[in-house]
Amino acid sequence: LELRPSGAYALSGASVTVDLPHGTARLSWVRSGGRQHDKVSEGETARLSCGPSGGRISAVSFASFGTPSIGSPSDLPSDGRRSDGFETDPACHALRSSQAVAEACVGRNSCEVPATRVFFGERGSLFCTTRRDPLASPLRLWLTVACEVAADSLRVEAGVPVGSTARLLLPLRGMATPHLRESGRSVYLATDPSASSAARKANRLGSVQLTEDERTGRILAVELPSGLFDFDLSDAATPRAASSATEAAISV
């Protein structure tokens, strides 16, 4: 059994259950901090959140209602992330994109942005009609915002039924010094991987290994026995935000 929180930049959380012969496997996760992204089509609503420990949205890094696209490979950051590689289309871009998103989101922990012409001040029927095939290139809204807490953190709850084992694959994304806790106890620190062996044994965990994954790049692979587990993955090189009431565990 393989449990894998997504490393996608446009997804900030999810939960899933899977029925197995011995019972039900569960996985819930939410990401906090760093850069948060969303992409929606015209008429839909973009949702952004810095998560339970990421603070508030501090800035809009990119916003375009129109026909934005991914930049050329030379425009992307060296770590392969595309958050700063989005490009506006000068022929089809609402000029109030960044301003409207900032008014709706900056200073809040989470926000919703409707992908409509009215919201972005483009009520005219001629908006983006030049040089655009509406079927081949429909209107869309792409967003990237920065959170007060600059580094990603990941809260994961996993349930493995009796008689089963699982491998939990945690995407590290841009974390320089990954630090993993289970039920509040440190079970892995990249600068001293062997230091938490006693804690891993006390928490009934198997090995925790830093490795590469074809789909998501650098990951922590955690071997799990049956039981319920509550993980918190953060970057030890970045100060953690104070816990809040919204950070309470999800029951499984």
Coordinates of N, CA and C in Angstrom, one line a residue:
L1 N 0.9 -1.2 0.0 CA 0.0 0.0 0.0 C 0.9 1.2 0.0
E2 N 0.6 2.1 -0.9 CA 1.4 3.4 -1.1 C 0.5 4.6 -0.8
L3 N 0.9 5.4 0.1 CA 0.1 6.6 0.4 C 1.0 7.8 0.0
R4 N 0.4 8.7 -0.8 CA 1.2 9.7 -1.5 C 0.4 11.1 -1.5
P5 N 0.7 12.0 -0.6 CA 0.2 13.3 -0.7 C 0.7 14.0 -2.0
S6 N -0.1 14.8 -2.6 CA 0.3 15.3 -3.9 C 1.4 16.4 -3.7
G7 N 2.3 16.4 -4.7 CA 3.3 17.5 -4.7 C 2.9 18.6 -5.7
A8 N 1.7 18.5 -6.2 CA 1.3 19.5 -7.2 C 1.2 20.9 -6.5
Y9 N 1.6 21.9 -7.2 CA 1.6 23.3 -6.6 C 0.2 23.9 -6.6
A10 N -0.8 23.4 -7.4 CA -2.1 23.9 -7.4 C -3.1 23.2 -6.5
L11 N -2.5 22.3 -5.7 CA -3.4 21.6 -4.7 C -2.9 21.7 -3.3
S12 N -3.7 22.2 -2.4 CA -3.2 22.5 -1.1 C -3.7 21.5 0.0
G13 N -4.6 20.6 -0.4 CA -5.0 19.6 0.6 C -6.0 18.6 -0.1
A14 N -6.2 17.5 0.6 CA -7.1 16.5 0.0 C -7.3 15.4 1.1
S15 N -8.3 14.5 0.9 CA -8.4 13.4 1.8 C -9.0 12.2 1.0
V16 N -8.7 11.0 1.3 CA -9.2 9.8 0.6 C -9.2 8.7 1.5
T17 N -10.2 7.8 1.2 CA -10.3 6.5 2.0 C -10.3 5.4 0.9
V18 N -9.7 4.2 1.3 CA -9.7 3.1 0.4 C -10.0 1.8 1.2
D19 N -11.0 1.1 0.7 CA -11.4 -0.1 1.4 C -10.5 -1.3 1.0
L20 N -9.9 -2.0 2.0 CA -9.0 -3.1 1.8 C -9.6 -4.3 2.4
P21 N -9.1 -5.5 2.1 CA -9.6 -6.7 2.8 C -9.7 -6.7 4.3
H22 N -8.7 -6.0 4.9 CA -8.6 -6.0 6.4 C -9.2 -4.8 7.0
G23 N -9.7 -3.8 6.2 CA -10.3 -2.6 6.7 C -10.1 -1.5 5.8
T24 N -10.1 -0.2 6.3 CA -10.1 1.0 5.5 C -8.8 1.7 5.7
A25 N -8.1 2.0 4.6 CA -6.9 2.9 4.7 C -7.3 4.3 4.5
R26 N -6.7 5.3 5.2 CA -7.1 6.7 5.1 C -5.9 7.6 5.0
L27 N -6.1 8.6 4.2 CA -5.0 9.6 4.1 C -5.7 11.0 4.0
S28 N -5.3 11.9 4.9 CA -5.7 13.3 4.8 C -4.4 14.2 4.9
W29 N -4.4 15.3 4.1 CA -3.2 16.1 4.2 C -3.6 17.6 3.8
V30 N -2.9 18.5 4.4 CA -3.1 19.9 4.1 C -1.7 20.6 4.1
R31 N -1.5 21.5 3.2 CA -0.2 22.2 3.0 C -0.4 23.6 3.5
S32 N 0.7 24.1 4.2 CA 0.7 25.5 4.7 C 1.9 26.2 4.2
G33 N 1.7 27.5 4.1 CA 2.9 28.4 3.8 C 3.4 28.3 2.4
G34 N 4.5 29.0 2.1 CA 5.1 29.0 0.8 C 4.3 29.8 -0.2
R35 N 4.3 29.3 -1.4 CA 3.5 29.9 -2.5 C 2.3 29.0 -2.7
Q36 N 1.1 29.6 -2.9 CA -0.1 28.8 -3.1 C -0.6 29.2 -4.5
H37 N -1.1 28.2 -5.2 CA -1.5 28.4 -6.6 C -2.9 27.9 -6.9
D38 N -3.5 28.5 -7.9 CA -4.8 27.9 -8.4 C -4.9 28.3 -9.9
K39 N -5.6 27.4 -10.6 CA -6.0 27.6 -12.0 C -7.4 27.2 -12.2
V40 N -8.2 28.1 -12.7 CA -9.6 27.8 -13.0 C -10.1 28.4 -14.3
S41 N -11.1 27.9 -14.8 CA -11.7 28.4 -16.1 C -12.7 29.5 -15.8
E42 N -13.1 30.3 -16.8 CA -14.0 31.4 -16.6 C -15.3 30.8 -16.1
G43 N -15.9 31.6 -15.1 CA -17.1 31.1 -14.4 C -16.9 30.3 -13.2
E44 N -15.7 29.8 -13.0 CA -15.4 29.1 -11.8 C -14.8 30.0 -10.7
T45 N -14.5 29.4 -9.5 CA -14.0 30.2 -8.4 C -12.6 29.7 -8.0
A46 N -11.6 30.5 -8.0 CA -10.3 30.1 -7.5 C -10.3 30.2 -6.0
R47 N -9.6 29.2 -5.4 CA -9.5 29.2 -3.9 C -8.1 29.1 -3.5
L48 N -7.7 30.0 -2.6 CA -6.3 30.0 -2.1 C -6.3 30.0 -0.6
S49 N -5.3 29.3 0.0 CA -5.2 29.3 1.4 C -3.7 29.1 1.8
C50 N -3.3 29.8 2.9 CA -2.0 29.5 3.4 C -2.0 28.4 4.5
G51 N -3.1 27.8 4.7 CA -3.2 26.7 5.6 C -3.1 27.0 7.1
P52 N -3.2 26.0 7.9 CA -3.3 26.3 9.4 C -2.1 26.9 10.0
S53 N -0.9 26.8 9.4 CA 0.3 27.3 10.0 C 1.2 28.1 9.1
G54 N 0.5 28.7 8.0 CA 1.3 29.5 7.0 C 1.1 30.9 7.1
G55 N 0.3 31.4 8.1 CA 0.0 32.8 8.3 C -1.0 33.3 7.3
R56 N -0.8 34.6 6.9 CA -1.7 35.2 6.0 C -1.1 35.4 4.6
I57 N -1.9 35.6 3.6 CA -1.4 35.9 2.3 C -0.7 37.3 2.3
S58 N 0.5 37.4 1.9 CA 1.3 38.6 2.1 C 1.4 39.4 0.7
A59 N 1.3 38.7 -0.4 CA 1.5 39.3 -1.7 C 1.0 38.5 -2.8
V60 N 0.7 39.1 -3.9 CA 0.2 38.4 -5.1 C 1.5 38.3 -6.0
S61 N 1.9 37.1 -6.3 CA 3.1 36.9 -7.1 C 2.7 36.9 -8.6
F62 N 1.6 36.4 -8.9 CA 1.1 36.4 -10.3 C -0.4 36.3 -10.3
A63 N -1.0 37.1 -11.2 CA -2.5 37.0 -11.4 C -2.8 37.4 -12.9
S64 N -3.5 36.6 -13.6 CA -4.0 36.9 -14.9 C -5.3 36.3 -15.2
F65 N -6.3 37.1 -15.5 CA -7.6 36.7 -16.0 C -7.5 37.0 -17.5
G66 N -7.5 36.0 -18.3 CA -7.3 36.1 -19.8 C -6.9 34.8 -20.3
T67 N -5.7 34.8 -21.0 CA -5.2 33.6 -21.5 C -3.7 33.4 -21.1
P68 N -3.4 33.3 -19.9 CA -2.0 33.2 -19.4 C -1.5 31.8 -19.9
S69 N -0.1 31.7 -19.8 CA 0.5 30.4 -20.2 C 1.8 30.2 -19.4
I70 N 2.3 29.0 -19.6 CA 3.6 28.7 -19.0 C 4.7 29.3 -19.8
G71 N 5.7 29.9 -19.2 CA 6.8 30.5 -19.9 C 7.7 29.5 -20.5
S72 N 8.7 29.9 -21.2 CA 9.7 29.0 -21.8 C 10.5 28.4 -20.7
P73 N 11.2 27.2 -20.9 CA 12.0 26.7 -19.8 C 13.1 27.6 -19.3
S74 N 13.6 28.5 -20.1 CA 14.6 29.4 -19.6 C 14.1 30.4 -18.6
D75 N 12.8 30.6 -18.6 CA 12.2 31.6 -17.7 C 11.8 31.0 -16.4
L76 N 11.9 29.6 -16.2 CA 11.5 29.0 -15.0 C 12.7 29.0 -14.0
P77 N 12.3 29.0 -12.7 CA 13.4 28.9 -11.6 C 14.2 27.7 -11.8
S78 N 15.4 27.7 -11.3 CA 16.3 26.6 -11.4 C 15.9 25.3 -10.8
D79 N 15.0 25.4 -9.8 CA 14.5 24.2 -9.1 C 13.3 23.5 -9.9
G80 N 12.9 24.1 -11.0 CA 11.9 23.5 -11.8 C 10.5 24.0 -11.5
R81 N 10.3 24.8 -10.4 CA 9.0 25.2 -10.0 C 8.5 26.3 -11.0
R82 N 7.2 26.3 -11.3 CA 6.7 27.1 -12.4 C 5.9 28.3 -11.8
S83 N 6.0 28.5 -10.5 CA 5.2 29.6 -9.9 C 5.6 30.9 -10.5
D84 N 6.8 31.1 -10.8 CA 7.3 32.4 -11.4 C 7.5 32.3 -12.8
G85 N 7.1 31.2 -13.4 CA 7.2 31.0 -14.9 C 6.0 31.2 -15.7
F86 N 4.9 31.7 -15.0 CA 3.7 32.0 -15.7 C 3.9 33.3 -16.5
E87 N 3.2 33.4 -17.6 CA 3.3 34.6 -18.5 C 1.9 35.1 -18.8
T88 N 1.7 36.4 -18.8 CA 0.5 37.0 -19.3 C 0.5 37.0 -20.8
D89 N -0.7 37.1 -21.4 CA -0.8 37.3 -22.8 C -1.2 38.7 -23.0
P90 N -0.3 39.6 -23.6 CA -0.6 41.0 -23.7 C -1.9 41.3 -24.5
A91 N -2.3 40.3 -25.4 CA -3.5 40.5 -26.2 C -4.8 40.1 -25.5
C92 N -4.6 39.4 -24.3 CA -5.8 39.0 -23.6 C -5.4 38.9 -22.1
H93 N -5.5 40.0 -21.4 CA -5.2 40.1 -20.0 C -5.9 41.2 -19.3
A94 N -6.7 40.9 -18.3 CA -7.4 41.9 -17.5 C -6.4 42.8 -16.8
L95 N -6.4 44.1 -17.0 CA -5.4 44.9 -16.4 C -5.5 45.0 -14.9
R96 N -6.7 44.8 -14.4 CA -6.9 44.8 -12.9 C -6.6 43.5 -12.2
S97 N -6.0 42.5 -12.9 CA -5.9 41.2 -12.4 C -5.2 41.2 -11.0
S98 N -4.0 41.7 -11.0 CA -3.2 41.7 -9.7 C -3.9 42.6 -8.6
Q99 N -4.4 43.7 -9.0 CA -5.1 44.6 -8.0 C -6.3 44.0 -7.4
A100 N -7.1 43.4 -8.3 CA -8.4 42.7 -7.8 C -8.1 41.6 -6.9
V101 N -7.1 40.8 -7.2 CA -6.7 39.6 -6.4 C -6.2 40.1 -5.1
A102 N -5.3 41.1 -5.1 CA -4.7 41.7 -3.9 C -5.8 42.2 -2.9
E103 N -6.8 42.9 -3.5 CA -7.9 43.4 -2.7 C -8.7 42.3 -2.0
A104 N -8.8 41.2 -2.7 CA -9.6 40.0 -2.2 C -8.8 39.1 -1.2
C105 N -7.5 39.1 -1.3 CA -6.7 38.1 -0.7 C -5.7 38.6 0.3
V106 N -5.0 39.6 0.0 CA -3.8 40.0 0.9 C -4.3 40.4 2.3
G107 N -3.7 39.8 3.3 CA -4.0 40.1 4.7 C -5.0 39.0 5.2
R108 N -5.4 38.1 4.4 CA -6.3 37.0 4.8 C -5.5 35.7 4.8
N109 N -6.0 34.7 5.6 CA -5.4 33.4 5.6 C -5.9 32.6 4.3
S110 N -7.1 32.9 3.9 CA -7.6 32.2 2.7 C -8.6 33.2 2.0
C111 N -8.8 32.9 0.7 CA -9.7 33.8 0.0 C -10.3 33.0 -1.2
E112 N -11.3 33.6 -1.8 CA -11.9 33.0 -3.0 C -12.0 34.2 -4.1
V113 N -11.7 33.8 -5.3 CA -11.6 34.8 -6.4 C -12.5 34.3 -7.5
P114 N -13.6 34.9 -7.9 CA -14.4 34.5 -9.0 C -13.7 34.8 -10.4
A115 N -13.7 33.9 -11.2 CA -13.1 34.1 -12.6 C -14.2 34.6 -13.5
T116 N -14.5 35.9 -13.3 CA -15.6 36.5 -14.1 C -15.1 37.8 -14.7
R117 N -15.7 38.2 -15.8 CA -15.3 39.5 -16.4 C -15.7 40.7 -15.5
V118 N -16.9 40.6 -14.8 CA -17.4 41.6 -13.9 C -16.4 41.8 -12.8
F119 N -15.9 40.8 -12.1 CA -15.0 40.9 -11.0 C -13.7 41.6 -11.4
F120 N -13.2 41.4 -12.6 CA -12.0 42.0 -13.1 C -12.2 43.3 -13.9
G121 N -13.4 43.8 -13.9 CA -13.7 45.1 -14.5 C -13.7 45.0 -16.0
E122 N -14.0 43.9 -16.6 CA -14.0 43.8 -18.0 C -15.4 43.4 -18.5
R123 N -16.3 44.3 -18.4 CA -17.7 44.1 -18.7 C -18.0 44.1 -20.2
G124 N -17.1 44.7 -21.0 CA -17.4 44.9 -22.4 C -17.4 43.5 -23.1
S125 N -18.2 43.4 -24.2 CA -18.3 42.2 -24.9 C -17.1 42.0 -25.8
L126 N -16.2 43.0 -26.0 CA -15.1 42.9 -26.9 C -13.8 42.5 -26.1
F127 N -13.9 42.2 -24.8 CA -12.7 41.8 -24.1 C -12.2 40.5 -24.7
C128 N -10.9 40.5 -25.1 CA -10.2 39.4 -25.5 C -10.8 38.7 -26.8
T129 N -11.5 39.5 -27.6 CA -12.0 38.9 -28.8 C -11.0 39.0 -30.0
T130 N -10.0 39.8 -29.8 CA -9.0 39.9 -30.9 C -7.9 38.8 -30.8
R131 N -7.6 38.2 -31.9 CA -6.5 37.2 -31.9 C -6.8 36.0 -30.9
R132 N -8.0 35.7 -30.7 CA -8.3 34.5 -29.8 C -9.4 33.7 -30.3
D133 N -9.2 32.4 -30.4 CA -10.2 31.4 -30.7 C -10.9 31.0 -29.4
P134 N -12.1 31.3 -29.1 CA -12.7 31.0 -27.8 C -12.8 29.5 -27.5
L135 N -12.8 28.7 -28.5 CA -12.8 27.3 -28.3 C -11.4 26.7 -28.1
A136 N -10.4 27.2 -28.8 CA -9.1 26.7 -28.7 C -8.4 27.3 -27.4
S137 N -8.8 28.5 -27.1 CA -8.1 29.2 -26.0 C -9.1 29.9 -25.1
P138 N -9.9 29.2 -24.3 CA -10.9 29.8 -23.4 C -10.3 30.7 -22.3
L139 N -11.1 31.6 -21.9 CA -10.6 32.5 -20.8 C -10.4 31.7 -19.5
R140 N -9.4 32.1 -18.7 CA -9.0 31.4 -17.5 C -8.4 32.3 -16.5
L141 N -8.3 31.9 -15.3 CA -7.6 32.7 -14.2 C -6.5 31.8 -13.6
W142 N -5.3 32.4 -13.6 CA -4.2 31.7 -13.0 C -3.6 32.6 -11.9
L143 N -3.4 32.0 -10.7 CA -3.0 32.8 -9.6 C -1.8 32.2 -8.8
T144 N -0.9 33.0 -8.3 CA 0.1 32.6 -7.4 C 0.2 33.7 -6.3
V145 N 0.1 33.2 -5.0 CA 0.2 34.2 -3.9 C 1.3 33.7 -3.0
A146 N 1.9 34.6 -2.2 CA 2.9 34.3 -1.3 C 2.4 34.4 0.1
C147 N 2.7 33.4 1.0 CA 2.3 33.4 2.4 C 3.3 34.0 3.3
E148 N 2.9 34.5 4.5 CA 3.8 35.1 5.4 C 4.9 34.1 5.8
V149 N 4.6 32.8 6.0 CA 5.6 31.8 6.3 C 6.1 31.3 4.9
A150 N 7.4 31.6 4.6 CA 8.0 31.4 3.3 C 8.1 30.0 2.9
A151 N 8.3 29.1 3.8 CA 8.6 27.7 3.4 C 7.3 26.8 3.6
D152 N 7.2 25.8 2.8 CA 6.1 24.9 2.9 C 6.2 24.1 4.2
S153 N 5.0 23.7 4.7 CA 4.9 22.7 5.7 C 3.7 21.8 5.3
L154 N 3.8 20.6 5.8 CA 2.8 19.6 5.4 C 2.2 18.8 6.6
R155 N 0.9 18.9 6.8 CA 0.3 18.1 7.9 C -0.4 16.9 7.2
V156 N 0.0 15.7 7.7 CA -0.5 14.4 7.1 C -1.1 13.5 8.2
E157 N -2.3 13.0 8.0 CA -2.8 12.0 8.9 C -3.1 10.8 8.1
A158 N -2.6 9.6 8.5 CA -2.7 8.4 7.8 C -3.2 7.3 8.7
G159 N -4.1 6.4 8.2 CA -4.6 5.3 8.9 C -4.4 4.0 8.1
V160 N -3.7 3.0 8.7 CA -3.4 1.7 8.0 C -4.1 0.6 8.8
P161 N -5.0 -0.2 8.1 CA -5.8 -1.2 8.8 C -4.9 -2.3 9.4
V162 N -5.5 -3.0 10.4 CA -4.8 -4.1 11.0 C -4.5 -5.2 9.9
G163 N -3.3 -5.7 10.0 CA -2.9 -6.8 9.0 C -2.2 -6.2 7.8
S164 N -2.1 -4.9 7.7 CA -1.5 -4.2 6.5 C -0.4 -3.4 6.9
T165 N 0.5 -3.1 5.9 CA 1.5 -2.1 6.1 C 1.4 -1.1 4.9
A166 N 2.1 0.0 5.0 CA 2.1 1.1 4.0 C 3.4 1.8 3.9
R167 N 3.6 2.4 2.8 CA 4.7 3.3 2.5 C 4.2 4.7 2.2
L168 N 4.5 5.6 3.1 CA 4.1 7.0 3.0 C 5.2 7.8 2.3
L169 N 4.8 8.4 1.2 CA 5.8 9.2 0.4 C 5.5 10.7 0.5
L170 N 6.3 11.4 1.2 CA 6.1 12.8 1.5 C 6.9 13.7 0.6
P171 N 6.3 14.5 -0.3 CA 7.0 15.4 -1.2 C 7.7 16.5 -0.5
L172 N 9.0 16.8 -0.7 CA 9.7 17.8 0.0 C 9.7 19.2 -0.7
R173 N 9.4 19.2 -2.0 CA 9.4 20.4 -2.8 C 10.6 21.2 -2.5
G174 N 10.5 22.5 -2.0 CA 11.7 23.3 -1.8 C 12.3 23.2 -0.4
M175 N 12.0 22.2 0.4 CA 12.5 22.2 1.8 C 14.0 21.9 1.8
A176 N 14.8 22.8 2.4 CA 16.2 22.6 2.5 C 16.6 21.6 3.5
T177 N 16.0 21.7 4.7 CA 16.3 20.8 5.8 C 15.1 20.2 6.4
P178 N 14.5 19.1 5.7 CA 13.3 18.5 6.2 C 13.3 18.0 7.6
H179 N 12.3 18.3 8.3 CA 12.1 17.8 9.7 C 10.8 17.2 9.9
L180 N 10.7 15.9 10.2 CA 9.4 15.2 10.3 C 9.1 14.9 11.8
R181 N 7.9 15.2 12.2 CA 7.4 14.9 13.5 C 6.2 13.9 13.4
E182 N 6.1 13.0 14.4 CA 4.9 12.2 14.4 C 4.3 12.3 15.8
S183 N 3.0 12.7 15.9 CA 2.4 13.0 17.2 C 3.2 13.9 18.1
G184 N 3.8 14.9 17.4 CA 4.6 15.9 18.2 C 6.1 15.5 18.5
R185 N 6.4 14.3 18.1 CA 7.8 13.8 18.5 C 8.7 13.8 17.2
S186 N 9.9 14.3 17.3 CA 10.8 14.3 16.1 C 11.2 12.9 15.7
V187 N 10.9 12.5 14.5 CA 11.3 11.2 14.0 C 12.3 11.2 12.9
Y188 N 12.6 12.4 12.3 CA 13.6 12.5 11.3 C 14.0 14.0 11.2
L189 N 15.3 14.2 11.1 CA 15.9 15.5 10.8 C 17.0 15.3 9.8
A190 N 17.0 16.1 8.7 CA 17.9 15.8 7.6 C 19.4 16.0 8.0
T191 N 19.6 16.9 9.0 CA 21.0 17.1 9.4 C 21.6 16.0 10.2
D192 N 20.7 15.2 10.8 CA 21.1 14.1 11.7 C 20.1 13.0 11.6
P193 N 20.1 12.2 10.5 CA 19.0 11.2 10.2 C 18.9 10.1 11.3
S194 N 20.0 9.8 11.9 CA 20.0 8.7 12.9 C 19.7 9.1 14.3
A195 N 19.6 10.4 14.5 CA 19.4 10.9 15.9 C 18.0 10.5 16.5
S196 N 17.0 10.3 15.6 CA 15.6 10.1 16.1 C 15.2 8.6 16.0
S197 N 16.2 7.7 15.9 CA 15.9 6.3 15.8 C 15.0 5.8 17.0
A198 N 15.4 6.3 18.2 CA 14.6 5.8 19.4 C 13.1 6.3 19.3
A199 N 13.0 7.5 18.8 CA 11.6 8.1 18.7 C 10.8 7.3 17.6
R200 N 11.5 6.9 16.5 CA 10.8 6.1 15.5 C 10.4 4.8 16.1
K201 N 11.2 4.2 16.8 CA 10.9 2.9 17.4 C 9.7 3.0 18.4
A202 N 9.7 4.1 19.2 CA 8.7 4.3 20.2 C 7.3 4.6 19.5
N203 N 7.4 5.2 18.3 CA 6.2 5.5 17.6 C 5.8 4.4 16.6
R204 N 6.5 3.3 16.7 CA 6.3 2.1 15.9 C 6.5 2.3 14.4
L205 N 7.3 3.3 14.0 CA 7.6 3.5 12.6 C 8.8 2.7 12.1
G206 N 8.7 2.3 10.8 CA 9.8 1.7 10.2 C 10.9 2.7 9.8
S207 N 11.6 2.4 8.7 CA 12.6 3.3 8.2 C 12.0 4.6 7.7
V208 N 12.8 5.7 7.8 CA 12.5 7.0 7.2 C 13.7 7.3 6.3
Q209 N 13.5 7.4 5.0 CA 14.6 7.6 4.1 C 14.4 8.8 3.2
L210 N 15.4 9.6 3.0 CA 15.4 10.7 2.0 C 15.8 10.1 0.7
T211 N 15.0 10.3 -0.4 CA 15.3 9.6 -1.6 C 14.6 10.5 -2.8
E212 N 14.8 10.0 -4.0 CA 14.3 10.7 -5.2 C 13.1 9.9 -5.7
D213 N 12.1 10.6 -6.2 CA 10.9 9.9 -6.8 C 10.7 10.5 -8.2
E214 N 10.4 9.6 -9.1 CA 10.3 10.0 -10.5 C 9.2 11.0 -10.7
R215 N 8.1 11.0 -9.9 CA 7.0 11.8 -10.1 C 7.1 13.2 -9.4
T216 N 7.7 13.2 -8.2 CA 7.7 14.4 -7.4 C 9.1 14.9 -7.0
G217 N 10.1 14.2 -7.4 CA 11.5 14.7 -7.0 C 11.8 14.2 -5.6
R218 N 12.4 15.0 -4.8 CA 12.9 14.7 -3.5 C 11.7 14.3 -2.5
I219 N 11.8 13.2 -1.8 CA 10.7 12.8 -0.9 C 11.3 12.2 0.3
L220 N 10.5 12.1 1.4 CA 10.8 11.3 2.5 C 9.9 10.0 2.4
A221 N 10.5 8.9 2.4 CA 9.7 7.6 2.4 C 9.7 7.0 3.8
V222 N 8.4 6.8 4.3 CA 8.2 6.4 5.7 C 7.5 5.0 5.6
E223 N 8.1 4.0 6.3 CA 7.4 2.7 6.4 C 6.5 2.7 7.6
L224 N 5.2 2.4 7.3 CA 4.2 2.4 8.4 C 3.6 1.0 8.6
P225 N 3.5 0.6 9.9 CA 2.7 -0.5 10.3 C 1.2 -0.2 10.4
S226 N 0.4 -1.0 10.8 CA -1.0 -0.7 11.0 C -1.2 0.3 12.2
G227 N -2.2 1.1 12.1 CA -2.4 2.1 13.1 C -2.8 3.5 12.5
L228 N -2.9 4.5 13.4 CA -3.2 5.8 13.1 C -2.0 6.7 13.3
F229 N -1.7 7.6 12.4 CA -0.4 8.4 12.5 C -0.7 9.8 12.1
D230 N 0.0 10.7 12.8 CA -0.2 12.2 12.6 C 1.1 12.8 12.4
F231 N 1.4 13.2 11.2 CA 2.7 13.7 10.8 C 2.7 15.2 10.5
D232 N 3.8 15.8 10.8 CA 4.0 17.3 10.6 C 5.4 17.4 9.9
L233 N 5.4 17.8 8.6 CA 6.7 17.9 7.9 C 7.0 19.4 7.7
S234 N 8.1 19.9 8.1 CA 8.5 21.3 7.9 C 9.9 21.4 7.6
D235 N 10.3 22.6 7.3 CA 11.7 22.9 7.0 C 12.4 23.5 8.2
A236 N 13.4 22.8 8.8 CA 14.0 23.2 10.0 C 14.8 24.5 9.8
A237 N 15.1 24.8 8.6 CA 15.8 26.1 8.3 C 14.9 27.3 8.3
T238 N 13.6 27.1 8.5 CA 12.7 28.2 8.5 C 11.9 28.2 9.8
P239 N 11.8 29.4 10.5 CA 11.0 29.4 11.7 C 9.5 29.0 11.5
R240 N 9.0 28.2 12.4 CA 7.6 27.8 12.4 C 6.7 28.8 12.9
A241 N 5.5 28.9 12.3 CA 4.5 29.8 12.8 C 3.9 29.2 14.0
A242 N 3.3 30.1 14.9 CA 2.6 29.6 16.1 C 1.4 28.7 15.7
S243 N 1.2 27.6 16.5 CA 0.1 26.8 16.2 C -1.2 27.5 16.4
S244 N -2.3 27.2 15.7 CA -3.6 27.8 15.9 C -4.6 26.7 16.2
A245 N -5.8 27.2 16.6 CA -6.9 26.3 16.9 C -7.3 25.5 15.6
T246 N -7.1 26.1 14.4 CA -7.5 25.4 13.2 C -6.5 24.3 12.9
E247 N -5.5 24.1 13.6 CA -4.5 23.1 13.3 C -4.9 21.7 14.0
A248 N -6.0 21.6 14.6 CA -6.5 20.4 15.3 C -6.5 19.3 14.3
A249 N -6.2 18.1 14.8 CA -6.2 16.9 14.0 C -7.6 16.5 13.4
I250 N -7.6 16.0 12.3 CA -8.8 15.4 11.6 C -9.0 14.0 12.1
S251 N -10.2 13.7 12.6 CA -10.5 12.4 13.1 C -10.5 11.4 12.0
V252 N -9.9 10.2 12.2 CA -9.9 9.2 11.2 C -10.3 7.9 11.9

